[in-house]
Short mmCIF file of C-alpha atoms in Angstrom, two decimals:
data_model
loop_
_atom_site.label_atom_id
_atom_site.label_comp_id
_atom_site.label_asym_id
_atom_site.label_seq_id
_atom_site.Cartn_x
_atom_site.Cartn_y
_atom_site.Cartn_z
CA MET A 23 -159.48 92.52 -18.84
CA ILE A 24 -163.10 91.34 -19.03
CA GLU A 25 -164.28 94.83 -18.11
CA ALA A 26 -162.01 96.31 -20.78
CA ILE A 27 -163.43 94.02 -23.45
CA SER A 28 -167.00 94.97 -22.48
CA LEU A 29 -166.17 98.69 -22.59
CA PHE A 30 -164.54 98.32 -25.99
CA ALA A 31 -167.61 96.55 -27.32
CA TRP A 32 -169.88 99.36 -26.03
CA LEU A 33 -167.71 102.07 -27.58
CA ALA A 34 -167.59 100.22 -30.89
CA ALA A 35 -171.36 99.89 -30.97
CA ALA A 36 -171.85 103.57 -30.09
CA SER A 37 -169.54 104.66 -32.91
CA GLY A 38 -171.13 102.36 -35.47
CA ALA A 39 -168.01 100.21 -35.74
CA PRO A 40 -168.33 96.40 -35.86
CA VAL A 41 -168.88 94.89 -32.42
CA PRO A 42 -166.11 92.42 -31.48
CA ALA A 43 -166.96 88.73 -31.40
CA VAL A 44 -167.64 86.98 -28.10
CA ASP A 45 -164.49 86.53 -26.05
CA PRO A 46 -163.17 83.18 -27.39
CA LEU A 47 -161.64 82.28 -24.03
CA THR A 48 -164.95 82.49 -22.16
CA LYS A 49 -167.28 81.20 -24.89
CA PRO A 50 -169.63 78.85 -23.04
CA ILE A 51 -169.37 75.10 -23.23
CA THR A 52 -172.86 73.81 -22.54
CA THR A 53 -173.67 70.25 -21.54
CA SER A 54 -176.51 68.51 -19.72
CA HIS A 55 -174.51 69.05 -16.51
CA SER A 56 -173.12 72.57 -16.95
CA ASP A 57 -175.98 74.37 -15.16
CA GLU A 58 -175.71 71.95 -12.24
CA TRP A 59 -171.92 72.28 -12.10
CA LEU A 60 -171.98 76.07 -12.23
CA LYS A 61 -174.86 76.65 -9.85
CA PRO A 62 -173.80 79.81 -7.96
CA ALA A 63 -172.40 79.50 -4.45
CA GLU A 64 -171.07 82.25 -2.20
CA PRO A 65 -167.30 82.29 -1.71
CA GLU A 66 -166.35 81.07 1.73
CA LYS A 67 -163.42 80.55 4.02
CA ILE A 68 -162.76 76.92 4.89
CA PHE A 69 -159.86 77.17 7.32
CA GLY A 70 -156.79 79.34 7.71
CA ASN A 71 -155.48 80.45 4.34
CA THR A 72 -157.93 78.38 2.29
CA TYR A 73 -161.13 79.52 0.59
CA LEU A 74 -163.66 78.32 -1.97
CA VAL A 75 -164.38 80.60 -4.95
CA GLY A 76 -166.14 78.09 -7.20
CA PHE A 77 -169.62 76.73 -7.52
CA ALA A 78 -172.11 74.34 -5.94
CA GLY A 79 -171.18 71.55 -8.34
CA MET A 80 -167.58 72.35 -9.16
CA SER A 81 -164.78 73.29 -6.79
CA VAL A 82 -162.26 76.08 -7.27
CA ALA A 83 -160.01 76.80 -4.29
CA LEU A 84 -158.06 79.91 -3.34
CA ILE A 85 -154.96 79.87 -1.13
CA ASP A 86 -153.64 83.07 0.42
CA THR A 87 -149.89 82.57 0.83
CA GLY A 88 -149.23 86.01 2.34
CA ASP A 89 -147.15 86.85 -0.73
CA GLY A 90 -149.62 86.21 -3.50
CA LEU A 91 -152.61 83.98 -4.20
CA VAL A 92 -152.95 80.49 -5.67
CA LEU A 93 -156.03 79.16 -7.46
CA VAL A 94 -156.75 75.46 -7.84
CA ASP A 95 -158.69 74.56 -11.02
CA GLY A 96 -160.55 76.81 -13.44
CA ALA A 97 -163.95 75.20 -14.14
CA LEU A 98 -165.59 75.81 -17.54
CA PRO A 99 -164.62 78.73 -19.82
CA GLN A 100 -167.73 80.77 -19.00
CA ALA A 101 -166.97 80.43 -15.28
CA ALA A 102 -163.82 82.60 -15.31
CA PRO A 103 -165.54 85.98 -14.67
CA ALA A 104 -167.56 84.56 -11.76
CA ILE A 105 -164.45 83.00 -10.21
CA LEU A 106 -162.63 86.34 -10.27
CA ALA A 107 -165.73 88.09 -8.91
CA ASN A 108 -165.73 85.64 -5.99
CA VAL A 109 -162.05 86.37 -5.35
CA ARG A 110 -162.93 90.07 -5.12
CA LYS A 111 -165.89 89.35 -2.80
CA LEU A 112 -163.41 87.88 -0.32
CA GLY A 113 -161.40 91.10 -0.41
CA PHE A 114 -158.58 89.84 -2.62
CA GLU A 115 -157.35 91.18 -5.96
CA PRO A 116 -157.17 88.86 -8.99
CA LYS A 117 -153.90 90.53 -10.05
CA ASP A 118 -152.32 88.95 -6.95
CA ILE A 119 -152.96 85.42 -8.24
CA LYS A 120 -149.52 84.03 -9.08
CA PHE A 121 -150.26 80.37 -9.82
CA ILE A 122 -153.25 78.39 -11.07
CA LEU A 123 -152.95 74.67 -10.32
CA SER A 124 -154.65 72.21 -12.66
CA THR A 125 -156.07 68.85 -11.62
CA GLU A 126 -156.81 67.40 -15.06
CA PRO A 127 -156.96 68.17 -18.80
CA HIS A 128 -160.76 68.04 -19.19
CA PHE A 129 -162.98 70.95 -20.22
CA ASP A 130 -164.99 71.03 -16.99
CA HIS A 131 -161.92 71.75 -14.84
CA ALA A 132 -159.48 73.23 -17.36
CA GLY A 133 -161.81 75.16 -19.65
CA GLY A 134 -161.44 78.40 -17.70
CA LEU A 135 -157.66 78.26 -17.25
CA ALA A 136 -156.74 80.20 -20.39
CA ALA A 137 -159.03 83.13 -19.52
CA LEU A 138 -157.95 83.13 -15.88
CA ALA A 139 -154.27 83.10 -16.82
CA ARG A 140 -154.78 85.92 -19.32
CA ASP A 141 -156.78 88.09 -16.92
CA THR A 142 -154.47 87.64 -13.92
CA GLY A 143 -151.04 87.05 -15.45
CA ALA A 144 -150.76 83.89 -13.35
CA THR A 145 -148.73 80.83 -14.30
CA VAL A 146 -150.67 77.62 -14.91
CA VAL A 147 -149.11 74.54 -13.26
CA ALA A 148 -149.81 70.90 -14.15
CA SER A 149 -148.29 67.45 -14.51
CA ALA A 150 -146.37 66.65 -17.71
CA ARG A 151 -149.29 64.69 -19.19
CA GLY A 152 -151.74 67.26 -17.94
CA ALA A 153 -149.74 70.06 -19.56
CA GLU A 154 -149.88 68.26 -22.92
CA GLY A 155 -153.67 68.29 -22.80
CA LEU A 156 -153.87 71.89 -21.63
CA ARG A 157 -151.62 73.07 -24.46
CA MET A 158 -153.72 71.17 -27.02
CA GLY A 159 -157.07 72.09 -25.49
CA ARG A 160 -158.41 68.60 -26.09
CA HIS A 161 -158.34 65.04 -24.75
CA ALA A 162 -155.24 62.90 -24.97
CA LYS A 163 -155.40 60.06 -27.49
CA ASP A 164 -155.50 57.47 -24.70
CA ASP A 165 -158.15 59.27 -22.62
CA PRO A 166 -161.15 57.04 -21.78
CA GLN A 167 -163.40 60.01 -22.63
CA LEU A 168 -161.77 60.75 -26.00
CA ALA A 169 -164.82 59.68 -28.02
CA TYR A 170 -166.88 62.44 -26.40
CA GLY A 171 -164.93 64.83 -28.63
CA GLY A 172 -164.92 68.58 -28.12
CA SER A 173 -162.24 71.03 -27.14
CA TRP A 174 -161.62 73.96 -24.80
CA PRO A 175 -159.37 77.07 -24.88
CA ALA A 176 -155.76 75.97 -25.00
CA VAL A 177 -153.25 77.27 -22.46
CA ALA A 178 -150.15 78.51 -24.26
CA GLU A 179 -147.70 78.29 -21.36
CA VAL A 180 -147.78 75.67 -18.62
CA ARG A 181 -145.24 75.04 -15.89
CA VAL A 182 -144.70 71.32 -15.42
CA VAL A 183 -144.21 69.81 -11.97
CA LYS A 184 -143.40 66.25 -10.96
CA ASP A 185 -145.11 63.99 -8.46
CA GLY A 186 -144.00 65.07 -4.99
CA GLU A 187 -142.61 68.41 -6.13
CA VAL A 188 -143.29 71.29 -3.74
CA LEU A 189 -144.42 74.67 -5.04
CA LYS A 190 -143.45 77.41 -2.58
CA LEU A 191 -144.95 80.88 -2.40
CA GLY A 192 -145.02 83.11 0.66
CA LYS A 193 -145.89 81.01 3.70
CA ALA A 194 -147.38 78.18 1.65
CA ALA A 195 -145.76 74.96 0.46
CA ILE A 196 -148.06 73.09 -1.91
CA THR A 197 -147.19 69.51 -2.84
CA ALA A 198 -148.13 67.98 -6.18
CA VAL A 199 -149.56 64.47 -5.81
CA ALA A 200 -149.95 62.45 -9.01
CA THR A 201 -153.33 60.69 -8.90
CA PRO A 202 -153.80 59.01 -12.30
CA GLY A 203 -156.83 57.01 -13.34
CA HIS A 204 -159.54 59.42 -14.45
CA THR A 205 -156.82 60.76 -16.75
CA MET A 206 -153.19 59.74 -16.81
CA GLY A 207 -152.20 63.35 -16.12
CA SER A 208 -154.43 63.91 -13.09
CA MET A 209 -152.80 65.76 -10.20
CA SER A 210 -154.05 66.39 -6.68
CA TRP A 211 -152.61 69.09 -4.41
CA ARG A 212 -151.98 69.22 -0.66
CA TRP A 213 -150.87 71.96 1.72
CA GLN A 214 -151.14 73.03 5.34
CA ALA A 215 -153.55 75.68 6.62
CA CYS A 216 -153.17 77.18 10.09
CA GLU A 217 -155.18 79.34 12.47
CA GLY A 218 -152.91 80.29 15.33
CA SER A 219 -151.27 77.11 16.57
CA ALA A 220 -153.93 74.87 15.02
CA CYS A 221 -152.94 73.48 11.62
CA LYS A 222 -154.77 71.17 9.26
CA ALA A 223 -153.75 69.14 6.23
CA MET A 224 -155.69 70.34 3.19
CA VAL A 225 -156.18 68.19 0.08
CA PHE A 226 -157.68 69.24 -3.25
CA ALA A 227 -158.30 65.89 -4.92
CA SER A 228 -158.57 65.35 -8.65
CA SER A 229 -161.51 63.33 -9.97
CA LEU A 230 -161.24 59.58 -9.44
CA ASN A 231 -164.33 58.54 -11.36
CA PRO A 232 -163.84 55.43 -13.55
CA VAL A 233 -166.02 56.82 -16.35
CA SER A 234 -165.58 56.72 -20.11
CA ALA A 235 -167.22 57.36 -23.44
CA GLU A 236 -169.29 54.58 -24.97
CA GLY A 237 -167.23 51.69 -26.34
CA TYR A 238 -164.23 52.11 -24.04
CA ARG A 239 -163.12 49.16 -21.91
CA PHE A 240 -160.99 49.42 -18.78
CA THR A 241 -160.53 45.64 -19.14
CA SER A 242 -158.80 46.14 -22.51
CA LYS A 243 -155.04 46.24 -23.01
CA ALA A 244 -155.22 50.03 -23.31
CA GLY A 245 -157.28 50.27 -20.14
CA ALA A 246 -154.79 48.32 -18.00
CA ALA A 247 -152.62 51.40 -17.42
CA PHE A 248 -155.63 53.33 -16.16
CA VAL A 249 -156.67 50.57 -13.77
CA ALA A 250 -153.11 50.48 -12.44
CA GLY A 251 -153.21 54.26 -12.15
CA PHE A 252 -156.41 54.18 -10.13
CA ARG A 253 -154.95 51.62 -7.73
CA LYS A 254 -151.79 53.69 -7.29
CA SER A 255 -153.96 56.72 -6.53
CA TYR A 256 -156.01 54.78 -3.98
CA ARG A 257 -152.85 53.89 -2.07
CA LYS A 258 -151.78 57.52 -2.02
CA MET A 259 -155.17 58.78 -0.88
CA ASP A 260 -155.25 56.15 1.86
CA ALA A 261 -151.86 57.22 3.21
CA MET A 262 -152.05 60.98 2.75
CA PRO A 263 -152.51 63.34 5.72
CA CYS A 264 -156.00 64.70 5.10
CA ASP A 265 -157.94 66.76 7.62
CA ILE A 266 -160.05 68.59 5.04
CA LEU A 267 -160.83 67.22 1.58
CA ILE A 268 -161.90 69.40 -1.32
CA ALA A 269 -162.96 67.33 -4.33
CA ALA A 270 -162.96 68.62 -7.89
CA HIS A 271 -166.66 67.70 -7.97
CA PRO A 272 -167.79 68.18 -4.35
CA ASP A 273 -170.59 65.62 -4.50
CA ASN A 274 -167.97 62.91 -4.97
CA ALA A 275 -166.60 63.66 -1.49
CA GLY A 276 -169.89 63.67 0.40
CA PRO A 277 -172.51 66.24 1.37
CA GLY A 278 -171.52 69.89 1.40
CA ARG A 279 -168.73 71.70 -0.44
CA TYR A 280 -165.90 69.91 1.39
CA ASN A 281 -165.40 67.01 3.76
CA ASP A 282 -163.74 67.52 7.14
CA ALA A 283 -164.76 64.16 8.61
CA PRO A 284 -162.00 61.82 9.80
CA GLY A 285 -160.83 59.55 6.99
CA ALA A 286 -162.25 61.78 4.23
CA CYS A 287 -159.52 60.94 1.72
CA ARG A 288 -159.76 57.21 2.43
CA ALA A 289 -163.52 57.38 1.95
CA TYR A 290 -162.97 59.22 -1.33
CA ALA A 291 -160.67 56.44 -2.53
CA ASP A 292 -163.09 53.76 -1.32
CA ARG A 293 -165.93 55.32 -3.33
CA SER A 294 -163.83 55.02 -6.47
CA ARG A 295 -162.63 51.51 -5.57
CA THR A 296 -166.22 50.36 -5.38
CA ALA A 297 -167.17 52.08 -8.63
CA LEU A 298 -164.14 50.65 -10.46
CA ALA A 299 -164.83 47.12 -9.21
CA LYS A 300 -168.44 47.38 -10.42
CA ARG A 301 -167.32 48.75 -13.78
CA LEU A 302 -164.77 45.97 -14.33
CA ALA A 303 -167.31 43.31 -13.34
CA ALA A 304 -169.92 44.79 -15.69
CA GLU A 305 -167.44 44.84 -18.57
CA LYS A 306 -166.50 41.20 -17.99
CA ALA A 307 -170.21 40.33 -17.91
CA GLY A 308 -170.77 42.18 -21.19
CA LYS A 309 -173.15 44.69 -19.59
CA VAL A 310 -171.33 47.88 -20.68
CA LYS A 311 -172.09 49.54 -24.03
#
C-alpha cells in the first residue's frame, strides 16, 4: 500500500496533476524523544517463533504462529513502513500478519496501528479501555497524561479481549494480561516459544512508568484507581512465568533489547514499585509540579 501511494504520487506529478497530501496515517509525530525511540535497529530473532522488528528505543515484536504472523505494538505513525520493512528482512510477508496486539492507547505505541492494519489487513486487538482510546485516537479523560494533549491516527475496528483471554492462531496461544497503571487500559501479552524440546515463557510487558503531565496527582482521589492498578500489575508480574521479557520501552527492562535474566519480570515490577513510591512521597511533600 505504501509503495502504491508513492507510485501514484509520482504519476500525478509527471502528468501535472495535483500531488496527493502526505499519507495521514504515517504523518510523523515528533517529540524530544522520537529520534531516540525510533533509532534504527536490525530485526532479530530472540528465541523460537519470536522476533524483534522495532527500534532501539521502542519494541515491536513479531510472532510466527506457523499459520500467520502476529505483531505486538505499532510504535509511532511514521514507524509503520520501517516495521514492515523489518518483517520482510526476516523473510516474512506483511500480508501474513493476522493480528496486531496493542499494549496501550498512547501515540508512541499505538500511533502506527492504523497504518499497519490498513497495509496488512490485520485485526487490531486490545483491552476494552484500550480499544476506546484507539478508536478515538487520543487519551482517555482519566489518563494521567491527558494534559499533554495531541492525537494519533484512530483505529476504526478493534477486537476487544478480556484479562486472561487466550488468542489462538496456528501453533501459538497468546494470553492477554491486564496490567493497568500507566493507563487503565494497558495490556501485556505472554506466550510460549520453543526450539525443539526447549520452551521458554515470553512476555511483552506494557509500560509501567508512573508518569504524568504537569499538575496531575496520583495521591488525588482520581489517582487512587491508578495506584491500585499499578499494585495489581506488580502482583501479576511477580507471579507470571517469564523467561524472556520484552518491554514496550526496552530501557525500562535493563540493558539490551530484551531481558532474559532470571526474575526479569519481577525486576521490571520492582523498578516501577520504586518509582511509584518516590512519586507518591514527592507529591505528599509538595515537591511535584
